[in-house]
Coordinates of C-alpha atoms and ligand atoms in Angstrom, one line a residue:
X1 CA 12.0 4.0 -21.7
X2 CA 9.6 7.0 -21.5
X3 CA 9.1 8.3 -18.2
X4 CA 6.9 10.9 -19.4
X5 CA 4.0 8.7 -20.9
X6 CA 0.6 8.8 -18.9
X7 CA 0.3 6.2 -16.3
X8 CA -2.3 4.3 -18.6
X9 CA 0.5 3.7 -21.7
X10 CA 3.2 3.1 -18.3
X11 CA 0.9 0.5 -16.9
X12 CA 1.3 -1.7 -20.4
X13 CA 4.4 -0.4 -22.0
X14 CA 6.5 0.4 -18.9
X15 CA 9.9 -1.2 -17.7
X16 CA 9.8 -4.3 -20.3
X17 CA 10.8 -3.4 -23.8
X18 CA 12.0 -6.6 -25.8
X19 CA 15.0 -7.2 -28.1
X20 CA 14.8 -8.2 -31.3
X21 CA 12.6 -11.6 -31.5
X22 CA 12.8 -11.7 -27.7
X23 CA 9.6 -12.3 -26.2
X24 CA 7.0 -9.6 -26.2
X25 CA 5.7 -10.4 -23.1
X26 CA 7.3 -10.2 -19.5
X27 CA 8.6 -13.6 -19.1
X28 CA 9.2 -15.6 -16.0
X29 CA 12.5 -16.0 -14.8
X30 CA 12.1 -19.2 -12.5
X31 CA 16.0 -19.3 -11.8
X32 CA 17.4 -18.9 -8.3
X33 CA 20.5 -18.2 -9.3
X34 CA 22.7 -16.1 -12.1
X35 CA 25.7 -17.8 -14.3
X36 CA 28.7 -15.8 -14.2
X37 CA 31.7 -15.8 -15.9
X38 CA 34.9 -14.9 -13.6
X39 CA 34.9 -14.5 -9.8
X40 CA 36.2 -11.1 -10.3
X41 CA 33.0 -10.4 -12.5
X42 CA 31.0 -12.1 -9.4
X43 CA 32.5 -10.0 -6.8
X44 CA 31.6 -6.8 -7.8
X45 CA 28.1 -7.8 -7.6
X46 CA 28.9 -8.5 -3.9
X47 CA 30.6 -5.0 -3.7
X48 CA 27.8 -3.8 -4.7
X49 CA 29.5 -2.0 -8.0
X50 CA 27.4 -4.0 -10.7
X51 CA 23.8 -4.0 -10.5
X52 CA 23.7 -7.4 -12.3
X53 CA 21.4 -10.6 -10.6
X54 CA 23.0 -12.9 -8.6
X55 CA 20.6 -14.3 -6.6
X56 CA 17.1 -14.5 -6.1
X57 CA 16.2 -13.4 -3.0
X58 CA 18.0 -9.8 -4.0
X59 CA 16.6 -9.6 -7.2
X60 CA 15.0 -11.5 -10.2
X61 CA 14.4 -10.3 -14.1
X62 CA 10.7 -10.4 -13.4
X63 CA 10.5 -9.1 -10.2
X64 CA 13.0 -6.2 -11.4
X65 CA 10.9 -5.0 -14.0
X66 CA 7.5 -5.5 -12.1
X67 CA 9.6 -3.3 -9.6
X68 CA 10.4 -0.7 -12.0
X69 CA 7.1 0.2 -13.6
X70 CA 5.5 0.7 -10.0
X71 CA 8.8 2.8 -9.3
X72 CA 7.7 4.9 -12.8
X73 CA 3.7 4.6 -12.1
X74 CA 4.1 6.7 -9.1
X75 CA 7.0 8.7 -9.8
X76 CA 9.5 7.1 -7.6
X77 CA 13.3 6.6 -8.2
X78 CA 13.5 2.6 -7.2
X79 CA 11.5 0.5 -5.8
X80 CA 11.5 -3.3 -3.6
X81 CA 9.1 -6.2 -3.9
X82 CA 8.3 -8.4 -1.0
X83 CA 6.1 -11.8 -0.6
X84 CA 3.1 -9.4 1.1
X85 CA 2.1 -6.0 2.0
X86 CA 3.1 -6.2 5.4
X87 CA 7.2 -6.7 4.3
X88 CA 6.7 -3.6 2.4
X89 CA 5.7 -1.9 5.9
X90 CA 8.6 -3.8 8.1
X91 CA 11.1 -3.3 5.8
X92 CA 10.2 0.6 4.7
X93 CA 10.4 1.5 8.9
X94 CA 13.3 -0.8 10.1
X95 CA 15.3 0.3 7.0
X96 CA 15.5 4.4 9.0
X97 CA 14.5 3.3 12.9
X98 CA 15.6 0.8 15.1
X99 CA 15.4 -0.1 18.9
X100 CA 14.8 3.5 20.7
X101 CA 13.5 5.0 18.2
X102 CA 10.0 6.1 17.5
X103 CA 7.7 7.1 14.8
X104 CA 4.1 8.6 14.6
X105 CA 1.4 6.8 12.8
X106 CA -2.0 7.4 12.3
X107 CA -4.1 5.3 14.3
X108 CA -6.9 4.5 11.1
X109 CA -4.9 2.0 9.3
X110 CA -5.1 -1.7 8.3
X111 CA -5.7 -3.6 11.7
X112 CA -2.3 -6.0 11.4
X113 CA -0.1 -2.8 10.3
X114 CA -1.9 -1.8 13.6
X115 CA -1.0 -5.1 15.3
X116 CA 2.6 -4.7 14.0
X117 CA 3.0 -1.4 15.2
X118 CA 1.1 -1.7 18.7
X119 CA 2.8 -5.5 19.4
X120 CA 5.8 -6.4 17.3
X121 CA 7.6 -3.0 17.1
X122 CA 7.1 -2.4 21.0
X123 CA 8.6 -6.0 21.8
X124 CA 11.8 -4.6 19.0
X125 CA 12.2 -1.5 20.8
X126 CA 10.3 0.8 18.5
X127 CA 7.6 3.0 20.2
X128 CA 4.8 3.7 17.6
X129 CA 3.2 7.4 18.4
X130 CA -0.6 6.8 17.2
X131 CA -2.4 9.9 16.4
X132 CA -5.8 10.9 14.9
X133 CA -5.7 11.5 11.5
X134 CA -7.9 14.4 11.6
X135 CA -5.8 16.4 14.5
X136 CA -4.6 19.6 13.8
X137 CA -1.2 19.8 13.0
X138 CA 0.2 21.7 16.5
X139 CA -1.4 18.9 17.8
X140 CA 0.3 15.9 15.9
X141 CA 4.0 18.1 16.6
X142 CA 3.3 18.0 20.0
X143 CA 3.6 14.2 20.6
X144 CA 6.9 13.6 18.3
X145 CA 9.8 13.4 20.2
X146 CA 13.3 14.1 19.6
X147 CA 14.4 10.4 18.2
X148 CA 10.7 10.1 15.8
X149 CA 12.1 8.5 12.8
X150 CA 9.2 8.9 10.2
X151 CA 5.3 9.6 9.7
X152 CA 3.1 7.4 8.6
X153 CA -0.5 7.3 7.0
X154 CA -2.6 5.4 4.9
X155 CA -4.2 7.4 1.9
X156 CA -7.8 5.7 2.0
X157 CA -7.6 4.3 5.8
X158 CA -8.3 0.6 5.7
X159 CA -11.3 0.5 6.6
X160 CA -12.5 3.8 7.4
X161 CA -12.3 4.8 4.3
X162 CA -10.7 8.1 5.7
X163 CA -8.8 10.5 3.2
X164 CA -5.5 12.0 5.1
X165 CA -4.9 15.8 4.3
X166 CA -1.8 15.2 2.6
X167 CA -0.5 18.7 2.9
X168 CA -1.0 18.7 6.7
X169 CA 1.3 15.1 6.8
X170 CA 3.8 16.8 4.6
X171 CA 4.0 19.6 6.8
X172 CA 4.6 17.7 10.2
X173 CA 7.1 15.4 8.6
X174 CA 8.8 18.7 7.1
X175 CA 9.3 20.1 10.2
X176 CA 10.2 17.1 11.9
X177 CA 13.2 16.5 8.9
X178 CA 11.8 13.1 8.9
X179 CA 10.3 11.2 5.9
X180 CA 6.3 10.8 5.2
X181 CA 5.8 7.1 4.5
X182 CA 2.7 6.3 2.6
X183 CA 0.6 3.4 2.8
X184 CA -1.2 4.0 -1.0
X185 CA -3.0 0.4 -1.2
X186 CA -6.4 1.9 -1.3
X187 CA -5.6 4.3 -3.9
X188 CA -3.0 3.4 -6.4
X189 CA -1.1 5.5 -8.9
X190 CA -4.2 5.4 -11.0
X191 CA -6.0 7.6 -8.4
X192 CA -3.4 9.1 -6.0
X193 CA 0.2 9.9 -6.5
X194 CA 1.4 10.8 -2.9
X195 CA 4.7 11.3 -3.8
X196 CA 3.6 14.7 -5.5
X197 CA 2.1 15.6 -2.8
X198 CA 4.7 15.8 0.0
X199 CA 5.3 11.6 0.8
X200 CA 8.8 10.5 0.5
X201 CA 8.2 6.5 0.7
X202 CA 5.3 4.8 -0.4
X203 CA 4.2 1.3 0.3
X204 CA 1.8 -1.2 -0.6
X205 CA 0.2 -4.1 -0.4
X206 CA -0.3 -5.0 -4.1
X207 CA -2.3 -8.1 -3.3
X208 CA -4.9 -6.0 -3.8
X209 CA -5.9 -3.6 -6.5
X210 CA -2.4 -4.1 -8.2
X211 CA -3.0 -7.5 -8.4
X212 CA -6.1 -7.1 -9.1
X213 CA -7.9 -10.8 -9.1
X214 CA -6.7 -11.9 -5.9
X215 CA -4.3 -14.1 -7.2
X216 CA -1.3 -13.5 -5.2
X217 CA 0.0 -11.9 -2.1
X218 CA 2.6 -9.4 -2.6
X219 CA 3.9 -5.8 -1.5
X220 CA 6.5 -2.9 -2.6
X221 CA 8.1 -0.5 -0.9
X222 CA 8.7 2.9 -3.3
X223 CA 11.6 5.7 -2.2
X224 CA 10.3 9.1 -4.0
X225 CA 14.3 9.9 -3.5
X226 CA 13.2 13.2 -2.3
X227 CA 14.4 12.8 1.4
X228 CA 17.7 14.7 2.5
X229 CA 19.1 11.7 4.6
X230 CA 21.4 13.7 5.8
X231 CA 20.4 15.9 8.7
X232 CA 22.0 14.0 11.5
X233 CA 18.7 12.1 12.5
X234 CA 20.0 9.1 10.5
X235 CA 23.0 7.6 11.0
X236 CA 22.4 4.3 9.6
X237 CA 21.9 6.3 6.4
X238 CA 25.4 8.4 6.4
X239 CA 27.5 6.0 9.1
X240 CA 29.5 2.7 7.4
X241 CA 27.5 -0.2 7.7
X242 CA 29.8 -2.8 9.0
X243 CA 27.6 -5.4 7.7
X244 CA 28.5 -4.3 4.4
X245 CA 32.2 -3.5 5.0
X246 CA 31.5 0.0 5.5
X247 CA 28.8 1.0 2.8
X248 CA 27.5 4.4 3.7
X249 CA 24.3 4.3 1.9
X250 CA 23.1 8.3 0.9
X251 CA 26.5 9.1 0.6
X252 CA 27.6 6.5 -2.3
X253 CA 24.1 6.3 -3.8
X254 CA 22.8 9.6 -3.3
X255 CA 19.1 9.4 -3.9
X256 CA 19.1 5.6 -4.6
X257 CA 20.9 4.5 -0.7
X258 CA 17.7 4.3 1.5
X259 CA 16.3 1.5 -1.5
X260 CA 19.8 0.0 -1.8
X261 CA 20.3 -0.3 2.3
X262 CA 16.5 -1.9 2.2
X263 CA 17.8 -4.5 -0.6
X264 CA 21.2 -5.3 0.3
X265 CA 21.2 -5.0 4.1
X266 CA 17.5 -5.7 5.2
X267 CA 15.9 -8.0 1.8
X268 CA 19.6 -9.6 2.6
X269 CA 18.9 -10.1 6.1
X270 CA 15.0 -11.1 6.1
X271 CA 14.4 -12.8 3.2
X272 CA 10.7 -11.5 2.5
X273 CA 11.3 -12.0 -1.2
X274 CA 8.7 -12.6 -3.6
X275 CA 8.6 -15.3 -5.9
X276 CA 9.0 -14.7 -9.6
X277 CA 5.5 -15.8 -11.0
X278 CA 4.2 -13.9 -8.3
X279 CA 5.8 -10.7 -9.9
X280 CA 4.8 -11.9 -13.2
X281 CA 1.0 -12.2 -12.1
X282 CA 1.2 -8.5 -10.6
X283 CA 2.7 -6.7 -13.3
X284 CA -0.4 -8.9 -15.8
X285 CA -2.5 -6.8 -12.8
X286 CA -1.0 -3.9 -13.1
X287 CA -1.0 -3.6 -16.9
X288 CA -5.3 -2.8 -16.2
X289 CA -5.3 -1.2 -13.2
X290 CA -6.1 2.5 -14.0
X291 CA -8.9 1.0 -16.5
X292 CA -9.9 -1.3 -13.6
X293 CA -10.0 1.9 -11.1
X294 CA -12.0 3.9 -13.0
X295 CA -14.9 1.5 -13.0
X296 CA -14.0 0.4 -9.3
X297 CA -14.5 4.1 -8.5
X298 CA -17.4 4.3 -10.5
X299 CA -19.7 1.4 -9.1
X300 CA -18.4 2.1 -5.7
X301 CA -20.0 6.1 -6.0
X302 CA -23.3 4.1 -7.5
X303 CA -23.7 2.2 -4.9
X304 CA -22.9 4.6 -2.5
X305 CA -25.4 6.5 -3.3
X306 CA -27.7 3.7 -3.7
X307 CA -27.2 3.0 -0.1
X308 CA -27.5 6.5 1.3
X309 CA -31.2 6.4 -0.2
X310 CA -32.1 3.1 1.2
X311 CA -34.5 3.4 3.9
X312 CA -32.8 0.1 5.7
X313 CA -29.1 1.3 5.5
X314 CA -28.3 3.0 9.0
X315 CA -25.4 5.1 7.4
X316 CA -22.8 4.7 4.6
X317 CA -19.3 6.4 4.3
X318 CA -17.6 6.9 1.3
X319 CA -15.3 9.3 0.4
X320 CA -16.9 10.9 -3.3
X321 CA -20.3 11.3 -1.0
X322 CA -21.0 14.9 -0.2
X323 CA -22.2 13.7 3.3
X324 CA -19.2 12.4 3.5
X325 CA -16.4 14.1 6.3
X326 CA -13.4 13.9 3.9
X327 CA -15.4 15.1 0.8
X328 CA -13.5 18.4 0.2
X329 CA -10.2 16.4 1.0
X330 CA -11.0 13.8 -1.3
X331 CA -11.9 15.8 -4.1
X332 CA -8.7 17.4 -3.7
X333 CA -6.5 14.7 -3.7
X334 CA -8.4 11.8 -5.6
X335 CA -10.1 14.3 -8.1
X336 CA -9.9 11.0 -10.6
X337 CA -11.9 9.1 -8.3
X338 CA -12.6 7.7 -4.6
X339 CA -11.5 3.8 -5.6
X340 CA -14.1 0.9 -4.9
X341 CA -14.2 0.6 -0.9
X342 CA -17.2 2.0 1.1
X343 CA -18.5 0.8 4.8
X344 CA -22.2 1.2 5.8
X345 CA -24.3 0.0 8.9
X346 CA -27.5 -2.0 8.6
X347 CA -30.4 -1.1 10.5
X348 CA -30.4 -3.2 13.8
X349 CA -26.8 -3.6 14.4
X350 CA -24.3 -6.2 14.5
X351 CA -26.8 -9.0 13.9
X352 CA -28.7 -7.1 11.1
X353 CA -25.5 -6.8 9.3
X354 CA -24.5 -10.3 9.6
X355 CA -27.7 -11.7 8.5
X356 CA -27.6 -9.0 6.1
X357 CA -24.3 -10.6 4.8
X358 CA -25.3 -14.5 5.3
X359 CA -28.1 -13.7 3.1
X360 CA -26.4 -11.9 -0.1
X361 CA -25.9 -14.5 -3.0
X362 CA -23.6 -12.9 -5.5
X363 CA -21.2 -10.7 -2.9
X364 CA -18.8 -13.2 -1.1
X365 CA -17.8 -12.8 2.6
X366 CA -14.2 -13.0 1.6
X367 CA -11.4 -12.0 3.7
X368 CA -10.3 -9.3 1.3
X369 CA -10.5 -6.4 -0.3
X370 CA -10.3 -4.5 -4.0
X371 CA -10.2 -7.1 -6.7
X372 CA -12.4 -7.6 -9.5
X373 CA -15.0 -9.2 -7.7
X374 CA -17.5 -7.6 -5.3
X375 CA -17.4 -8.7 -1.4
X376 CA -18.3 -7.9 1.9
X377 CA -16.5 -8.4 5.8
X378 CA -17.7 -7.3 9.2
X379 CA -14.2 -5.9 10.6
X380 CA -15.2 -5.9 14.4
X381 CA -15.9 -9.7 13.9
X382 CA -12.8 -10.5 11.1
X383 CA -9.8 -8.7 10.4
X384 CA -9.7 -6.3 13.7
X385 CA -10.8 -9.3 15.9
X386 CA -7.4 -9.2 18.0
X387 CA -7.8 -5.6 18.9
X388 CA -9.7 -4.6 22.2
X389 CA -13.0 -2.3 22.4
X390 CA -10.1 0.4 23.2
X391 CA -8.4 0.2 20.2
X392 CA -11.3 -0.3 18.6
X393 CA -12.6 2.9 19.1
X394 CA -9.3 4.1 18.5
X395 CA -9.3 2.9 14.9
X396 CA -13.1 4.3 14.6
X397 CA -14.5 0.8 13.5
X398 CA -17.9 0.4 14.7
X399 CA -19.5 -3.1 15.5
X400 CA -21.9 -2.8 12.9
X401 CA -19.4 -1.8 10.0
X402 CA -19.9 -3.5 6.7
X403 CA -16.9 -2.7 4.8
X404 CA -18.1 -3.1 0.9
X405 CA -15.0 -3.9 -1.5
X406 CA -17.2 -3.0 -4.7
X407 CA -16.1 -5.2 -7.8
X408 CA -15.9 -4.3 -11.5
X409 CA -19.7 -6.3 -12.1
X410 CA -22.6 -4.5 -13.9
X411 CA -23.6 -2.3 -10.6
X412 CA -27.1 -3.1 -11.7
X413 CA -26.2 -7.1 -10.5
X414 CA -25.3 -5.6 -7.2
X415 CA -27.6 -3.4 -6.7
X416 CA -30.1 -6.5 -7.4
X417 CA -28.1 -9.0 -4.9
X418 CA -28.5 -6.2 -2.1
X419 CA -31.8 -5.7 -2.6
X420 CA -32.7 -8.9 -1.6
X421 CA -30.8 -9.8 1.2
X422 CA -32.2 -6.4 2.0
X423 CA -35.5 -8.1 2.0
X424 CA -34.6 -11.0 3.3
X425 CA -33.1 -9.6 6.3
X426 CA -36.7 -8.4 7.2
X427 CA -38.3 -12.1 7.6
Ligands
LIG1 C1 -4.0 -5.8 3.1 C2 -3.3 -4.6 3.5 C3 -2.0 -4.7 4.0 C4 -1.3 -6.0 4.2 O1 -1.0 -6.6 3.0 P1 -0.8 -8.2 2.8 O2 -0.5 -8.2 1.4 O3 -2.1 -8.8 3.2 O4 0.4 -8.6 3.7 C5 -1.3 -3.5 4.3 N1 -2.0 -2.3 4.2 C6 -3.2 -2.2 3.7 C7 -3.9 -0.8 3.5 C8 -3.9 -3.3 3.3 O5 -5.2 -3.2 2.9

């Protein structure tokens, strides 16, 4: 298979190629389990020697080669599947820290990678460092400490809509000689390959753009295979794993181990596996998604713009706006476009924007964000509900924040639907 084609020709041709009068679609493979013909044949599966199926919850036809056109898409040398975006996190941070570690995270990401962080990773052991995005480097240095295990961002923060300097990530995890970890959900391959620009491990949660039509829930983890694993800060990398009678991961698989520890030791040991027709439905996503992200981007800008001239819109942030902070950053790294979310505030608060949103008739109040269709949440009152006016502030969401998933509709139908429950917010 070409690795070289465009990401448009990968997206539809990638990682399935049929045999002759084999179907020319990805099938399903809704088997749990893999015939085999001699237990010798069997055990080197379990040796890890074969890379044949054997069971589901390690690996499945579909899932495989749903797994290997994302690995292609952005460039990456292998990549996992899990039932939702947050196993792609869990897995992609145990898999290199455990209990005493740390690692350093932006503090602008998706609220329950937040809550995982902030809750479940301090009750394992795991300190999560939270920094602002927007710190200068020295700054961002100054609060690892000498068992940080990774950094970790989100390309378009969910829901700030923030753009992270990519360079300036690269450049703290470089001199830390730990990995970058990526959380490209906003973005996509179509618009944003972070593992050319300095990541080492992107995940996702491909319920969303991937998929596509909000369909299913799903996530991936993706190892760029650029880390050197081998600098003494990771021992469950180079040290026999005694779960796996004495695997040492980066030494016998090189560039592959950190994605082979993640399947065999940690998919092994939590089961977050995702179920074949679910793989099936995200690679049908995926085949559209860089046609489906060019339109995304391009009603989101429209309606940006729409809103920044609207004398009852308090303020709007988005990304390809020049009033917008991260501008210059995003027109360096998502030069293709600034994908389909945008927040903005309604004159008169919380309670204009909720009546705002009770009173739009096409846009759904759905929580959700970047499929097909157009919708609308109120974070403070939704998704970052658990956390306190603190952390609140410390994610940057504002009470009044509408955050705007825009849809692939004619932006002329939006425009329309806003326009009136502009209006009827008035009465
Ligand atoms: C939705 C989301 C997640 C969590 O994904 P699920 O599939 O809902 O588990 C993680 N990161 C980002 C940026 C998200 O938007």
């Amino acid at each position: 298979m070409k690795e070289n084609w465009n990401i448009e020709t990968q997206a539809v041709q990638g990682a399935y190629w049929p045999g002759n009068a084999e179907p020319r679609v990805l099938p399903i493979v809704q088997s749990t389990t893999y015939r085999y013909d001699t237990c010798e044949e069997l055990a080197k599966v379990f040796d890890l020697e074969q890379d044949t199926f054997m069971y589901t919850r390690l690996g499945n036809p579909t899932t495989d080669a749903f797994e290997k056109k994302m690995a292609m898409m952005e460039g990456g040398v292998g990549a996992l599947a899990t039932s939702s975006g947050m196993g792609a996190t869990v897995l992609a941070v145990l898999n290199i820290a455990k209990a005493g570690d740390s690692i350093l995270s932006s503090s602008t990401i998706y609220g329950g990678s937040f809550t995982l962080f902030s809750t479940t990773f301090k009750d394992l052991g795991i300190e999560v460092i939270f920094f602002d995005p927007d710190a200068p480097k020295e700054e961002i240095l100054a609060l690892a400490k000498p068992n940080t295990k990774a950094i970790f961002g989100e390309t378009i923060g969910n829901p700030l809509v923030n753009v992270i300097d990519f360079e300036k990530f690269a450049a703290v995890a470089k001199e830390l000689e730990v990995p970058f970890i990526v959380d490209n959900t906003f973005a996509t391959a179509a618009l944003c390959k972070p593992l050319e620009l300095g990541a080492n491990i992107v995940v996702y949660s491909t319920s969303k753009y991937i998929d596509g039509h909000a369909q299913a829930l799903g996530g991936i983890l993706i190892d760029g295979g650029n880390f050197n694993w081998d600098n003494g800060k990771f021992p469950c990398m180079t040290e026999p794993d005694e779960s796996y009678h004495g695997v040492r991961y980066f030494h016998d698989f090189g560039k592959n181990g950190y994605m082979v520890k993640a399947r065999a030791q940690l998919m092994r040991n939590f089961g977050f596996t995702p179920a074949p027709f679910n793989s099936y439905l995200m690679n049908l996503g995926l085949e559209t998604l860089p046609l489906r992200m060019e339109r995304h981007s391009e009603n989101a800008m429209k309606m940006a713009e729409y809103l920044e001239n609207h004398p009852m819109c308090a303020w709007v942030n988005y990304p390809g706006l020049k009033s917008s902070k991260y501008y210059d950053v995003a027109k360096k790294y998502l030069p293709k476009g600034q994908s389909g979310v945008l927040t903005f505030g309604v004159k008169g608060g919380r309670d204009a924007g909720r009546k705002f949103i009770n009173s739009l008739q096409m846009v759904a109040l759905v929580t959700h964000v970047a499929d097909v269709r157009s919708c609308v949440l109120q974070p403070a009152s939704t998704t970052h509900r658990q956390l306190s006016d603190e952390e609140l502030v410390a994610c940057g969401v504002s009470a009044d924040m509408i955050r705007f998933s825009v849809g692939i509709e004619h932006v002329q139908d939006l425009i329309d639907d806003f326009e009136q429950a502009f209006a009827a917010c008035q009465k």
